[in-house]
Tab-separated table of C-alpha atoms in Angstrom:
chain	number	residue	atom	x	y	z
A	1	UNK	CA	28.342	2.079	-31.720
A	2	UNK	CA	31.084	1.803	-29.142
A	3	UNK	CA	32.968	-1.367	-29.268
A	4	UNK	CA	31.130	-3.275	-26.715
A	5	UNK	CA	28.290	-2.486	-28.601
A	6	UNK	CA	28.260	-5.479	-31.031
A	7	UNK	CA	29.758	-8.240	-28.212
A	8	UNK	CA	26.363	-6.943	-25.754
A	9	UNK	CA	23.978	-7.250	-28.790
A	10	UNK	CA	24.972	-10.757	-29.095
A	11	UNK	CA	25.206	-11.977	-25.533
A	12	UNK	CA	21.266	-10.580	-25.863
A	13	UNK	CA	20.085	-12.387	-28.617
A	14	UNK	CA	22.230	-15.422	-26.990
A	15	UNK	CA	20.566	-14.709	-23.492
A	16	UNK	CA	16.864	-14.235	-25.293
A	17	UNK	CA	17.453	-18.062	-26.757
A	18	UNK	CA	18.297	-19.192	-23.065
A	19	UNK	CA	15.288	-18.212	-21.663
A	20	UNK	CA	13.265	-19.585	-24.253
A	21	UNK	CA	14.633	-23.104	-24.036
A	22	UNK	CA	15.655	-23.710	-20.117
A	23	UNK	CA	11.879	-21.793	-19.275
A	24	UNK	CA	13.103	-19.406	-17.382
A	25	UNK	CA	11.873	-15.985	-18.978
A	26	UNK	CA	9.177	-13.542	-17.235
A	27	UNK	CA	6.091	-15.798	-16.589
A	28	UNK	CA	4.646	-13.776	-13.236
A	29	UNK	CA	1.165	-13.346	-14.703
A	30	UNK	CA	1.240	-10.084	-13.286
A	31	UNK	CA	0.935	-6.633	-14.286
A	32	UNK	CA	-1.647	-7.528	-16.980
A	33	UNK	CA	-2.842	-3.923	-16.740
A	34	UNK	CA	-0.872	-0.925	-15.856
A	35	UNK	CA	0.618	-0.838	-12.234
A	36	UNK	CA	-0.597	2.051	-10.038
A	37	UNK	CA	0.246	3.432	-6.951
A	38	UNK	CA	3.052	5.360	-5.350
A	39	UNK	CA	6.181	6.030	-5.450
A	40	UNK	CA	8.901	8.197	-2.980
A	41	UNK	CA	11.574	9.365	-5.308
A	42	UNK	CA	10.355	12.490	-7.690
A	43	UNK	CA	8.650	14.067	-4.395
A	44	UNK	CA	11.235	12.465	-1.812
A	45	UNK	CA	14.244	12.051	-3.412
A	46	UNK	CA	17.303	10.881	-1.403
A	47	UNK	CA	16.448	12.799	1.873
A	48	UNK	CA	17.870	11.232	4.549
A	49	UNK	CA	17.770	13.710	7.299
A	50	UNK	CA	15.513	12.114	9.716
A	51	UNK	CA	17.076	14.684	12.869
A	52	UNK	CA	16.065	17.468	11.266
A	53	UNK	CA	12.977	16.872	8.499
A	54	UNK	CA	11.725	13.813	10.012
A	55	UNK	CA	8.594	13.941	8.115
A	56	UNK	CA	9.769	14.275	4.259
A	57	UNK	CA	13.153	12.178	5.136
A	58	UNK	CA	13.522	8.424	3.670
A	59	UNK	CA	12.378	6.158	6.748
A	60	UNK	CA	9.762	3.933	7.776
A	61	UNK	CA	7.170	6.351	8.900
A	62	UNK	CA	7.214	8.013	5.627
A	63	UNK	CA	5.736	5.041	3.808
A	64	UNK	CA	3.437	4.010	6.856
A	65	UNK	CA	2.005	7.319	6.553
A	66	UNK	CA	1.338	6.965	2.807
A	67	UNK	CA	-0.270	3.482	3.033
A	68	UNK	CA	-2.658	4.781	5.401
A	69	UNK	CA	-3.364	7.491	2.732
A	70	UNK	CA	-3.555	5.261	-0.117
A	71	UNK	CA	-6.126	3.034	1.934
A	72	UNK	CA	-7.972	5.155	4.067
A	73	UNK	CA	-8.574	8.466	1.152
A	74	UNK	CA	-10.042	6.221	-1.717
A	75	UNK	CA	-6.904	5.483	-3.436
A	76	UNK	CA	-6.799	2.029	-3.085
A	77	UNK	CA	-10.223	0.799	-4.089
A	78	UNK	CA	-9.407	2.995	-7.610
A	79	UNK	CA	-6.924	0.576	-8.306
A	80	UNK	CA	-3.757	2.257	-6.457
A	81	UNK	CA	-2.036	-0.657	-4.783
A	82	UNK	CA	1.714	-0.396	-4.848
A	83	UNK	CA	3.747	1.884	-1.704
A	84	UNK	CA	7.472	1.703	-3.517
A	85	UNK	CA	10.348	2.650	-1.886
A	86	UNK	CA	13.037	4.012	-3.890
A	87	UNK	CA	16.889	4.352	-3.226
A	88	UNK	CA	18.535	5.191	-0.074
A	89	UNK	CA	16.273	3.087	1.891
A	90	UNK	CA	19.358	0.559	2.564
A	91	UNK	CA	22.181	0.652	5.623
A	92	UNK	CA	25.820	1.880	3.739
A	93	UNK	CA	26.904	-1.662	4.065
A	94	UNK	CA	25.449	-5.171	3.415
A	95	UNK	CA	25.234	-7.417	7.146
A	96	UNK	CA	27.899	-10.262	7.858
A	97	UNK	CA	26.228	-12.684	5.725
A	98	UNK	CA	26.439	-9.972	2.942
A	99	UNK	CA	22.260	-9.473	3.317
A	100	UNK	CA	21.205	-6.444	2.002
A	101	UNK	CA	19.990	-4.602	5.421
A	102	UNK	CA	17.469	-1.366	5.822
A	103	UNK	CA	19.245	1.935	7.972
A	104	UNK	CA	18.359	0.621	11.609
A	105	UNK	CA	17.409	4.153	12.137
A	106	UNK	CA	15.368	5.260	9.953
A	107	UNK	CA	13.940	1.826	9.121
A	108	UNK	CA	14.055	0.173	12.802
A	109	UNK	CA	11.338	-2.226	12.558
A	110	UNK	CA	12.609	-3.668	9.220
A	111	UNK	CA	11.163	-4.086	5.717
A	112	UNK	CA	9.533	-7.500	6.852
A	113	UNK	CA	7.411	-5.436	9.260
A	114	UNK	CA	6.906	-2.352	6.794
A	115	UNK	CA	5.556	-5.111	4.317
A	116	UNK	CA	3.362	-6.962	6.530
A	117	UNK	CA	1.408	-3.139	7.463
A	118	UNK	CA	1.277	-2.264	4.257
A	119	UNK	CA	-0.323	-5.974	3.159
A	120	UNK	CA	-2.524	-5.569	6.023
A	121	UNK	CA	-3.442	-2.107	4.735
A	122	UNK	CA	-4.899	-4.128	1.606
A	123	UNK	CA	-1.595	-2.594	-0.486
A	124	UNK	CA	1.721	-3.966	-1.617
A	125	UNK	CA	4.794	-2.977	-1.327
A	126	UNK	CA	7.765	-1.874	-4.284
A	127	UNK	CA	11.531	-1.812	-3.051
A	128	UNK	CA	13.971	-0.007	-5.251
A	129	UNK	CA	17.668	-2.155	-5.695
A	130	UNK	CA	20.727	-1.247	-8.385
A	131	UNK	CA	22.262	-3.638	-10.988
A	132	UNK	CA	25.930	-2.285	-10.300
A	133	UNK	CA	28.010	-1.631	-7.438
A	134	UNK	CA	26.569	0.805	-5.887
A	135	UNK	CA	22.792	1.933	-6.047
A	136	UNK	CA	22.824	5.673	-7.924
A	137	UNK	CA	22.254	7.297	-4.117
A	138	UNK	CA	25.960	5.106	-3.230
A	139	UNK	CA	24.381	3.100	-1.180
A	140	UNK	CA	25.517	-1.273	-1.653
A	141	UNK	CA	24.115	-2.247	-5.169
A	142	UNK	CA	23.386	-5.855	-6.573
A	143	UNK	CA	26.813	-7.369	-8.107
A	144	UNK	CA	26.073	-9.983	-10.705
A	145	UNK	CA	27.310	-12.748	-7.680
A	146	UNK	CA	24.580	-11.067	-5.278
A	147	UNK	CA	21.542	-11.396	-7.298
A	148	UNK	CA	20.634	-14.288	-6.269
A	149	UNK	CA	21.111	-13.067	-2.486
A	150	UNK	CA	19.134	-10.337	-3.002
A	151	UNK	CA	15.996	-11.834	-5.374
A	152	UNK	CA	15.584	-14.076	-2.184
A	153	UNK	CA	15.961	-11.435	0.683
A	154	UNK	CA	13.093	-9.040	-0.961
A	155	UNK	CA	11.134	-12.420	-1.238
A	156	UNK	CA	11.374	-13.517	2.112
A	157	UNK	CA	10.682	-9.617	3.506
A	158	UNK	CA	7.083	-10.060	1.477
A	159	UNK	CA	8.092	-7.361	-1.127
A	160	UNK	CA	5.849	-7.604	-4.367
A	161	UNK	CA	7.596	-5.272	-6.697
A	162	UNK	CA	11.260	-4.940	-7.305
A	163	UNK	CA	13.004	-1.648	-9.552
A	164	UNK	CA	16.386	-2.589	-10.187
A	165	UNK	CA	18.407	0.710	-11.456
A	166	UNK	CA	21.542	0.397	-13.493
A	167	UNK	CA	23.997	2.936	-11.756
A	168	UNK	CA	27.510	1.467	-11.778
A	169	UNK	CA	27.274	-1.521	-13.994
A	170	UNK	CA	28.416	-1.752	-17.479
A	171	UNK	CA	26.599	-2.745	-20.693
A	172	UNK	CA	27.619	-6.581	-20.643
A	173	UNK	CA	26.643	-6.630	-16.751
A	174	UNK	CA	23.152	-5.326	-17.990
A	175	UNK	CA	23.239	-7.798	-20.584
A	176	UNK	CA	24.045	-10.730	-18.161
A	177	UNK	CA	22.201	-9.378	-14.799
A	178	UNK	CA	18.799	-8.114	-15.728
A	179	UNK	CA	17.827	-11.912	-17.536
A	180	UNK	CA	19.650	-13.569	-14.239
A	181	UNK	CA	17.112	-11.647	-11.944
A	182	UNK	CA	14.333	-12.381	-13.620
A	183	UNK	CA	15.642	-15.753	-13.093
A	184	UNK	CA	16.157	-15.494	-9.545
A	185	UNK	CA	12.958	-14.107	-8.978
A	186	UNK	CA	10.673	-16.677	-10.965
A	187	UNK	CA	13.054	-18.787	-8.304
A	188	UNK	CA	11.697	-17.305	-5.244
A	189	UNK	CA	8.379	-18.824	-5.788
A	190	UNK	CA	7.172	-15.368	-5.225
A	191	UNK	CA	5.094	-12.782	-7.608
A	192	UNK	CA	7.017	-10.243	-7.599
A	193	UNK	CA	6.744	-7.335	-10.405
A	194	UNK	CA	10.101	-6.623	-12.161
A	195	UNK	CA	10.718	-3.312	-13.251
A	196	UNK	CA	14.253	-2.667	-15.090
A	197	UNK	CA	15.627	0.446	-15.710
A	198	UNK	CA	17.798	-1.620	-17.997
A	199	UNK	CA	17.293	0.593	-21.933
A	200	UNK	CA	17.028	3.629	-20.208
A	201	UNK	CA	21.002	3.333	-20.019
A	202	UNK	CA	21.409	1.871	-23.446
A	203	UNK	CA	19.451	4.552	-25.251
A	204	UNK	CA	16.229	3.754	-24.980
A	205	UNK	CA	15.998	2.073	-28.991
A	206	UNK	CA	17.164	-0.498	-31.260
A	207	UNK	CA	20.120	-1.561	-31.498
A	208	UNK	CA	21.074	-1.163	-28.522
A	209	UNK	CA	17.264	-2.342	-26.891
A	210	UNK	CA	15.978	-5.405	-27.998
A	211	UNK	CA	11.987	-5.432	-26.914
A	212	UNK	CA	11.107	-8.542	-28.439
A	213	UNK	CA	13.848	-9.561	-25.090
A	214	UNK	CA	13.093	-7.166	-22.949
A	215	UNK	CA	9.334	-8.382	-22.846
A	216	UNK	CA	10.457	-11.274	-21.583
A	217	UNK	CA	12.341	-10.347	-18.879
A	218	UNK	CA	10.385	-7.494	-17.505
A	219	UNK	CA	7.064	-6.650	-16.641
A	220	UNK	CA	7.866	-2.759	-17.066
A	221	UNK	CA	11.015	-0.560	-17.971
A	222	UNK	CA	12.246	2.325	-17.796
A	223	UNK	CA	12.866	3.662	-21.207
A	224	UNK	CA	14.561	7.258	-21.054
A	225	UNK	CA	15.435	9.899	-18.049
A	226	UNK	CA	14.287	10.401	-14.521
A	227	UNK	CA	11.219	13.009	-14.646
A	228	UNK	CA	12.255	16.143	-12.702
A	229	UNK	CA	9.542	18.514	-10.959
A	230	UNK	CA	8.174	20.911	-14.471
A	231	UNK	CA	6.782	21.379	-17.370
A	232	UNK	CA	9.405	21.181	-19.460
A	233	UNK	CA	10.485	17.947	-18.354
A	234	UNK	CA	6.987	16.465	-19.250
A	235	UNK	CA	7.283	17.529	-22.598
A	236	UNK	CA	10.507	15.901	-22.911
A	237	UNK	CA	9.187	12.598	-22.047
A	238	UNK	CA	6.273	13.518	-24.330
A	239	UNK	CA	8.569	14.418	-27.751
A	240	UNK	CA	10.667	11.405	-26.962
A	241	UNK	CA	8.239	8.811	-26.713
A	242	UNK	CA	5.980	10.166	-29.606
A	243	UNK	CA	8.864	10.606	-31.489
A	244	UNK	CA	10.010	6.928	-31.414
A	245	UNK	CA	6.267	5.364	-31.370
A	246	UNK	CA	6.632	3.712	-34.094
A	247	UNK	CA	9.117	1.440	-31.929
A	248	UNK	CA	7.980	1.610	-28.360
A	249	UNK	CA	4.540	1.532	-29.114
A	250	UNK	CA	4.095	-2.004	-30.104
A	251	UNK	CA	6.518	-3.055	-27.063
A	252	UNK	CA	3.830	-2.947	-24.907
A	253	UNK	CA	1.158	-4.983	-23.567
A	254	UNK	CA	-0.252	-6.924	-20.929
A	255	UNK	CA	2.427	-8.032	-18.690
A	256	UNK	CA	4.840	-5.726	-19.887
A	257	UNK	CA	4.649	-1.935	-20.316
A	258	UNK	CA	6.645	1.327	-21.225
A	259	UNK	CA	7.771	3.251	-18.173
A	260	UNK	CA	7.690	7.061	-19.099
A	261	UNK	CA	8.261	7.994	-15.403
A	262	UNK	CA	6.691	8.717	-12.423
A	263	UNK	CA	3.356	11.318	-12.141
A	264	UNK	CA	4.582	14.263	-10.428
A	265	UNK	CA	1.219	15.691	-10.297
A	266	UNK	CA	0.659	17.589	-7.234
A	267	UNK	CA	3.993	18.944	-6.601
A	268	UNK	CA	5.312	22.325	-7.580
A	269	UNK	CA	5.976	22.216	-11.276
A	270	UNK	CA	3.063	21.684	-12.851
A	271	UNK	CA	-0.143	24.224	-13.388
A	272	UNK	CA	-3.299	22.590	-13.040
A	273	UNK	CA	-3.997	22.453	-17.426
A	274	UNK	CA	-0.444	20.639	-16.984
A	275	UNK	CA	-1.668	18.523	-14.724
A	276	UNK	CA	-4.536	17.510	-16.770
A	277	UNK	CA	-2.109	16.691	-19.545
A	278	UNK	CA	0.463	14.926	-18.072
A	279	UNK	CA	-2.452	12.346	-16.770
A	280	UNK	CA	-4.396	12.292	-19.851
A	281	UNK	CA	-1.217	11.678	-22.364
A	282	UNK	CA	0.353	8.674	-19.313
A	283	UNK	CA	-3.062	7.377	-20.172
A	284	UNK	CA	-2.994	7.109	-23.222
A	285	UNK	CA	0.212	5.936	-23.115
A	286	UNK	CA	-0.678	2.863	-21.077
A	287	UNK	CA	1.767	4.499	-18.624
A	288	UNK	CA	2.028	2.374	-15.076
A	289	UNK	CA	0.269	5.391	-13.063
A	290	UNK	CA	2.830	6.270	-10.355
A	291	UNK	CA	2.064	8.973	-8.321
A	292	UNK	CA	5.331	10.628	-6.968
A	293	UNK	CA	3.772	13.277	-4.169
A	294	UNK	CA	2.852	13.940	-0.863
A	295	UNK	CA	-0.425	12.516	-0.470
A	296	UNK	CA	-0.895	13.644	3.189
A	297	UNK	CA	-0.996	17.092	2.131
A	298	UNK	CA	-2.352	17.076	-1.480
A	299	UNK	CA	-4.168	19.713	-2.900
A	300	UNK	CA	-8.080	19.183	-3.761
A	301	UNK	CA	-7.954	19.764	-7.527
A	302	UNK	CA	-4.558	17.042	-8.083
A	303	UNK	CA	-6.397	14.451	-6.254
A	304	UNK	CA	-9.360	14.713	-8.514
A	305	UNK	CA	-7.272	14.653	-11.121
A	306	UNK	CA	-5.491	11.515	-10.051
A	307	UNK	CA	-8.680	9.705	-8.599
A	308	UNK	CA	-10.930	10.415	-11.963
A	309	UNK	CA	-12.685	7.151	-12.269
A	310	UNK	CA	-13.088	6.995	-16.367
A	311	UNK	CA	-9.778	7.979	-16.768
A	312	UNK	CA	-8.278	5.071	-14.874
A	313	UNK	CA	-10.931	3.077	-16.626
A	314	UNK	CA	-8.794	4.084	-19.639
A	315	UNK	CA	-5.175	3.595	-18.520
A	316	UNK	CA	-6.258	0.523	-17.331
A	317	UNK	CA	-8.140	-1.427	-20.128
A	318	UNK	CA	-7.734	-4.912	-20.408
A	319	UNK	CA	-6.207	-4.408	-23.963
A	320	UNK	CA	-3.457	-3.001	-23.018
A	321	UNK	CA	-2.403	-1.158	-26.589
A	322	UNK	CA	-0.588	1.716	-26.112
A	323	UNK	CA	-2.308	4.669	-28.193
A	324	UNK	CA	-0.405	6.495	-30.385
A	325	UNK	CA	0.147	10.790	-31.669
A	326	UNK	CA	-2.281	10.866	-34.983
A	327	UNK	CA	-2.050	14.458	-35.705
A	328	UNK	CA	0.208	17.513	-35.404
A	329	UNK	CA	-0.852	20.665	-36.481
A	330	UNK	CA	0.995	23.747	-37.846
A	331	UNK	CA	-1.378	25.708	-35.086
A	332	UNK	CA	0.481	23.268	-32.527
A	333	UNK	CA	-2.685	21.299	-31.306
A	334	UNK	CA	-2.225	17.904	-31.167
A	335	UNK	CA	-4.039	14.550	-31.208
A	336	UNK	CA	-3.690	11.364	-29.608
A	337	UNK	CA	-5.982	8.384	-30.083
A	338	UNK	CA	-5.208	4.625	-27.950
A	339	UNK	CA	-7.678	1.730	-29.192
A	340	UNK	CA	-9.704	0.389	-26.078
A	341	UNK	CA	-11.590	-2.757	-25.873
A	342	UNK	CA	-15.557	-3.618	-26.499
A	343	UNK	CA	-14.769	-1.210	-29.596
A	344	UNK	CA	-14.005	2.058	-27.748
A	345	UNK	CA	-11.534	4.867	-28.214
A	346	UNK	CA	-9.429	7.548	-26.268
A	347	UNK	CA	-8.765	10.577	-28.068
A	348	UNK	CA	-6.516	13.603	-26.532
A	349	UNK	CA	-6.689	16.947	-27.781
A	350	UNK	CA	-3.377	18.602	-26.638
A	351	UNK	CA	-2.124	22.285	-27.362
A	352	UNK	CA	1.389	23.183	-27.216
A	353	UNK	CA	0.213	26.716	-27.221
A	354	UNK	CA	1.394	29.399	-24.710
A	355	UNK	CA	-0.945	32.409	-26.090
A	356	UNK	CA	-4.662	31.845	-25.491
A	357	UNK	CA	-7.716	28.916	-25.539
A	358	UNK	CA	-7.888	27.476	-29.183
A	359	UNK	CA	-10.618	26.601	-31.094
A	360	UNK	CA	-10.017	23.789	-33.153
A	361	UNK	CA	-12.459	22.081	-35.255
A	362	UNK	CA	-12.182	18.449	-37.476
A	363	UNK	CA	-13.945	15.533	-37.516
A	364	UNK	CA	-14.072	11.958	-36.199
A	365	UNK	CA	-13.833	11.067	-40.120
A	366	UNK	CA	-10.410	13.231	-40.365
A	367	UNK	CA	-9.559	11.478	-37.901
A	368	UNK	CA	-9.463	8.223	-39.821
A	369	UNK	CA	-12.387	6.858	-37.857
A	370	UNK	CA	-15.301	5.144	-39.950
A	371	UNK	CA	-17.078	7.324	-42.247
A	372	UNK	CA	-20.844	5.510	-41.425
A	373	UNK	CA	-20.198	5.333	-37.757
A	374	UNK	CA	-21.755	7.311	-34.961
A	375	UNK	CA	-20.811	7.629	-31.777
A	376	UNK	CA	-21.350	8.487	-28.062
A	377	UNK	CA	-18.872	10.296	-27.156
A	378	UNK	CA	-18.235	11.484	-23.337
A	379	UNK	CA	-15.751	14.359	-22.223
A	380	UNK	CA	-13.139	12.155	-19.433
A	381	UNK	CA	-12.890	15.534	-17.172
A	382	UNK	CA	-16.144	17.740	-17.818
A	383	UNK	CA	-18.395	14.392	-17.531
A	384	UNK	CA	-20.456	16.020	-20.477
A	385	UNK	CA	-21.665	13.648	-22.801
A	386	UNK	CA	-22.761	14.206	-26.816
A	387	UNK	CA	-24.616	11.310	-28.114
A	388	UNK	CA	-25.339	10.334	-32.400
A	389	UNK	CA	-22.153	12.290	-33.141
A	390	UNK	CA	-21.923	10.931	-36.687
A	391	UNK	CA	-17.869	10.613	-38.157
A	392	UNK	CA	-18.432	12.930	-40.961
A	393	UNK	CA	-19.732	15.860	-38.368
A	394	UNK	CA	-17.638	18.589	-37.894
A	395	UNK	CA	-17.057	19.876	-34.244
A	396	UNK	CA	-14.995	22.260	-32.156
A	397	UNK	CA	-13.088	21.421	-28.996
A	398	UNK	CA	-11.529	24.268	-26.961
A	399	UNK	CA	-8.373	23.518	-25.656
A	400	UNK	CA	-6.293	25.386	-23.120
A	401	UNK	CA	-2.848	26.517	-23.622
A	402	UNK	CA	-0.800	23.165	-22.129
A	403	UNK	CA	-4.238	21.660	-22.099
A	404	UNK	CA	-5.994	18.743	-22.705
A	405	UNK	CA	-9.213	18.107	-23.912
A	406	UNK	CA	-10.062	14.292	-23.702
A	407	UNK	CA	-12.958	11.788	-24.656
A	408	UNK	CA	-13.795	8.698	-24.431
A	409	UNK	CA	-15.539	7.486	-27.884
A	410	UNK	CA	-17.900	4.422	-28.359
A	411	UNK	CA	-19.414	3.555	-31.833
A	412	UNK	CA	-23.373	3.359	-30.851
A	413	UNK	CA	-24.326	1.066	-33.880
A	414	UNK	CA	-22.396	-1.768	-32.417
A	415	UNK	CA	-24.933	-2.151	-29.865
A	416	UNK	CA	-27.058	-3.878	-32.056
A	417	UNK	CA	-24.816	-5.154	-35.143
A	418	UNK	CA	-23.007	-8.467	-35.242
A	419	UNK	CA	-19.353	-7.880	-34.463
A	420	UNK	CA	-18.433	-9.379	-37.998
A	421	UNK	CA	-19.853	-5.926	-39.446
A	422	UNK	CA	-17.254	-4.629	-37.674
A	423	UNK	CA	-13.985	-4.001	-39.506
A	424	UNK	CA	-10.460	-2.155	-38.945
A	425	UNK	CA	-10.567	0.746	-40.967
A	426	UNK	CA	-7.030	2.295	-42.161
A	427	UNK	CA	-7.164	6.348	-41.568
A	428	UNK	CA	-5.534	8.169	-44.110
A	429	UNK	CA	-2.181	8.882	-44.103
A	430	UNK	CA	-1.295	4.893	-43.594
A	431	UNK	CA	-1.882	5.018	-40.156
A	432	UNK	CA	-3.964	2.626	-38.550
A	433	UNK	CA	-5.486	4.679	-35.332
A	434	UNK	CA	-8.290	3.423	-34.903
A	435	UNK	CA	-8.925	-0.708	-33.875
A	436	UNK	CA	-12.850	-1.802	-33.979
């Protein structure tokens, strides 16, 4: 630990008592599930050549195009609200008054205007700012004296989501500016969803992150590195959050959520079985479901990927616990299992393999479900549906290489026994998968 290290851990657990007692910590009421919807950066990026790509660059027509996607191709009504701008939106210098101000060419009706289509649209709309002096794209950022400023510009332009970055700041500005906009915005009067990028730049764990603070300061966070356009940058997000479950896992919850990154499912990088994973594991992550791609040209099989009705059924259960990696085999399958409510279950099958469809058989008992149980059990992408599958049963699931195979488990006996029958059963091995 560098020597700022213990002077920022303090001003935290200083700044977490300060919130508590003057009232002033994250109480939105929003985000109680997941947020969905989309996002420009991953696809986007920092394009800002209007002259010559004037349909890919950052500028208003970009995101009026994809809010007449997201309401007019069945987006919306699946629960995929938000149309977030990211960075470079801004002009390379704040107005007279020091206002942050949108490019007046590529933005030349204004955010205010943007919003109000986009509300109009039945959406909402996510604008991207940077705790530092200068956003990560060098355009103005949001100086611990303009947060205030700036909290009340994005309110009064009708934006409902704010990302602040952290580009250009230091550790004790974090410290000090991420509780002061949460602040500013509960300030505003308006609900605005706060997503901080804030222990993504302090490591992502304890020490250094506090979650018991940072859940009450923001309703999402970024918690490690931007996702770039492949595989191998999934599985990066994938070993880092599994890795370290045992500490993010319990972070989240309604109103505040781990933020493993944006879905960069139909882009470039990803095959389709890739595809299928990277939605099934954000699921059962609790991931916010972000979609970072073209949606005016996207390909058939991504968009039934992203639109599959009992998956989003899953990311978005009223719960809100965050599932957790329950096995890891030497044959490199892996499963996943997140706790749903009214007694259900999510369970991933995932294989790591490169060679050749595996065949891998266990058991819902193995598994650390109940022994006595039996379930229903239906398959989240084939639709196909086994019913009286007892715990104890053996069964084999064939899995893909960088596949998925995914169900969605519900114990049939509860349908007619009191709920006080029903008790949380530890799996073996300690770990407590399964929540009935």
């Amino acid at each position: 630990m560098g020597a700022a290290g213990p002077r920022v851990l303090l001003l935290g657990v200083l700044l977490l008592g300060l919130l508590v007692l003057r009232g002033r910590g994250l109480d939105n009421g929003l985000a109680r599930t997941p947020p969905m919807g989309w996002l420009a950066w991953e696809r986007f990026r920092c394009n800002v050549d209007c002259r010559d790509d004037p349909r890919h660059c950052i500028s208003e027509r970009l995101f009026f195009e994809m809010a007449d996607r997201l309401a007019e191709d069945g987006w919306r009504e699946l629960g995929y609200e938000y149309v977030n701008i990211d960075d470079c939106w801004s002009a390379k210098q704040r107005d007279a008054e020091g206002r942050l101000v949108p490019d007046p060419e590529r933005f030349p009706r204004g955010i205010k205007a943007l919003a109000d289509y986009v509300h109009a649209r039945g959406l909402k709309l996510g604008i991207y700012g940077d705790l530092g002096t200068l956003t990560c794209g060098g355009y103005p950022g949001t100086t611990l004296d303009r947060v205030e400023q700036d909290a009340q510009t994005f309110a009064e332009w009708g934006v409902d989501m704010l990302k602040l970055d952290g580009c250009y700041s230091s550790g004790e500005e974090q410290a000090k500016g991420y509780p002061e906009m949460t602040r500013a915005l509960n300030a505003t009067g308006r609900p605005i969803v706060y997503s901080c990028s804030w222990p993504a730049y302090q490591g992502g764990l304890p020490p250094k992150v506090n979650y018991t603070l940072l859940a009450t300061i923001c309703n999402l966070w970024r918690n490690y590195g931007d996702i770039q356009d492949s595989w191998d940058s999934v599985l990066s997000i994938v070993d880092w959050f599994f890795a370290n479950q045992d500490v993010l896992q319990p972070a989240a919850g309604p109103g505040h959520w781990n933020d493993p990154d944006m879905l960069i499912i139909g882009n470039f990088g990803l095959s389709y079985e890739q595809s299928r994973s990277q939605m099934a594991l954000w699921t059962i992550m609790a991931a916010p479901l972000l979609m970072s791609t073209d949606l005016r040209t996207i390909a058939p099989g991504a968009k039934e990927i992203l639109q599959n009705r009992l998956m989003i059924r899953i990311n978005q259960d009223p719960l809100g616990i965050q599932g957790r990696r329950i096995v890891k085999e030497k044959s490199r399958i892996e499963v996943f299992l997140r706790p749903l409510s009214r007694a259900a279950s999510a369970l991933v099958f995932f294989s790591r393999r490169t060679d050749m469809p595996y065949r891998y058989t266990t058991s819902l008992a193995k598994l650390g479900f109940p022994e006595k149980a039996v379930y229903e059990v239906q398959d989240v992408y084939s639709g196909k549906v086994i019913s009286g599958l007892k715990a104890g049963d053996n069964f084999t699931v064939v899995v893909n290489p960088s596949g998925v195979v995914m169900w969605y488990l519900y114990p049939m006996v509860l349908r007619e026994q009191p709920w006080r029958l029903v008790q949380q059963q530890a799996p073996r091995g300690g770990a407590r998968p399964l929540l009935l």
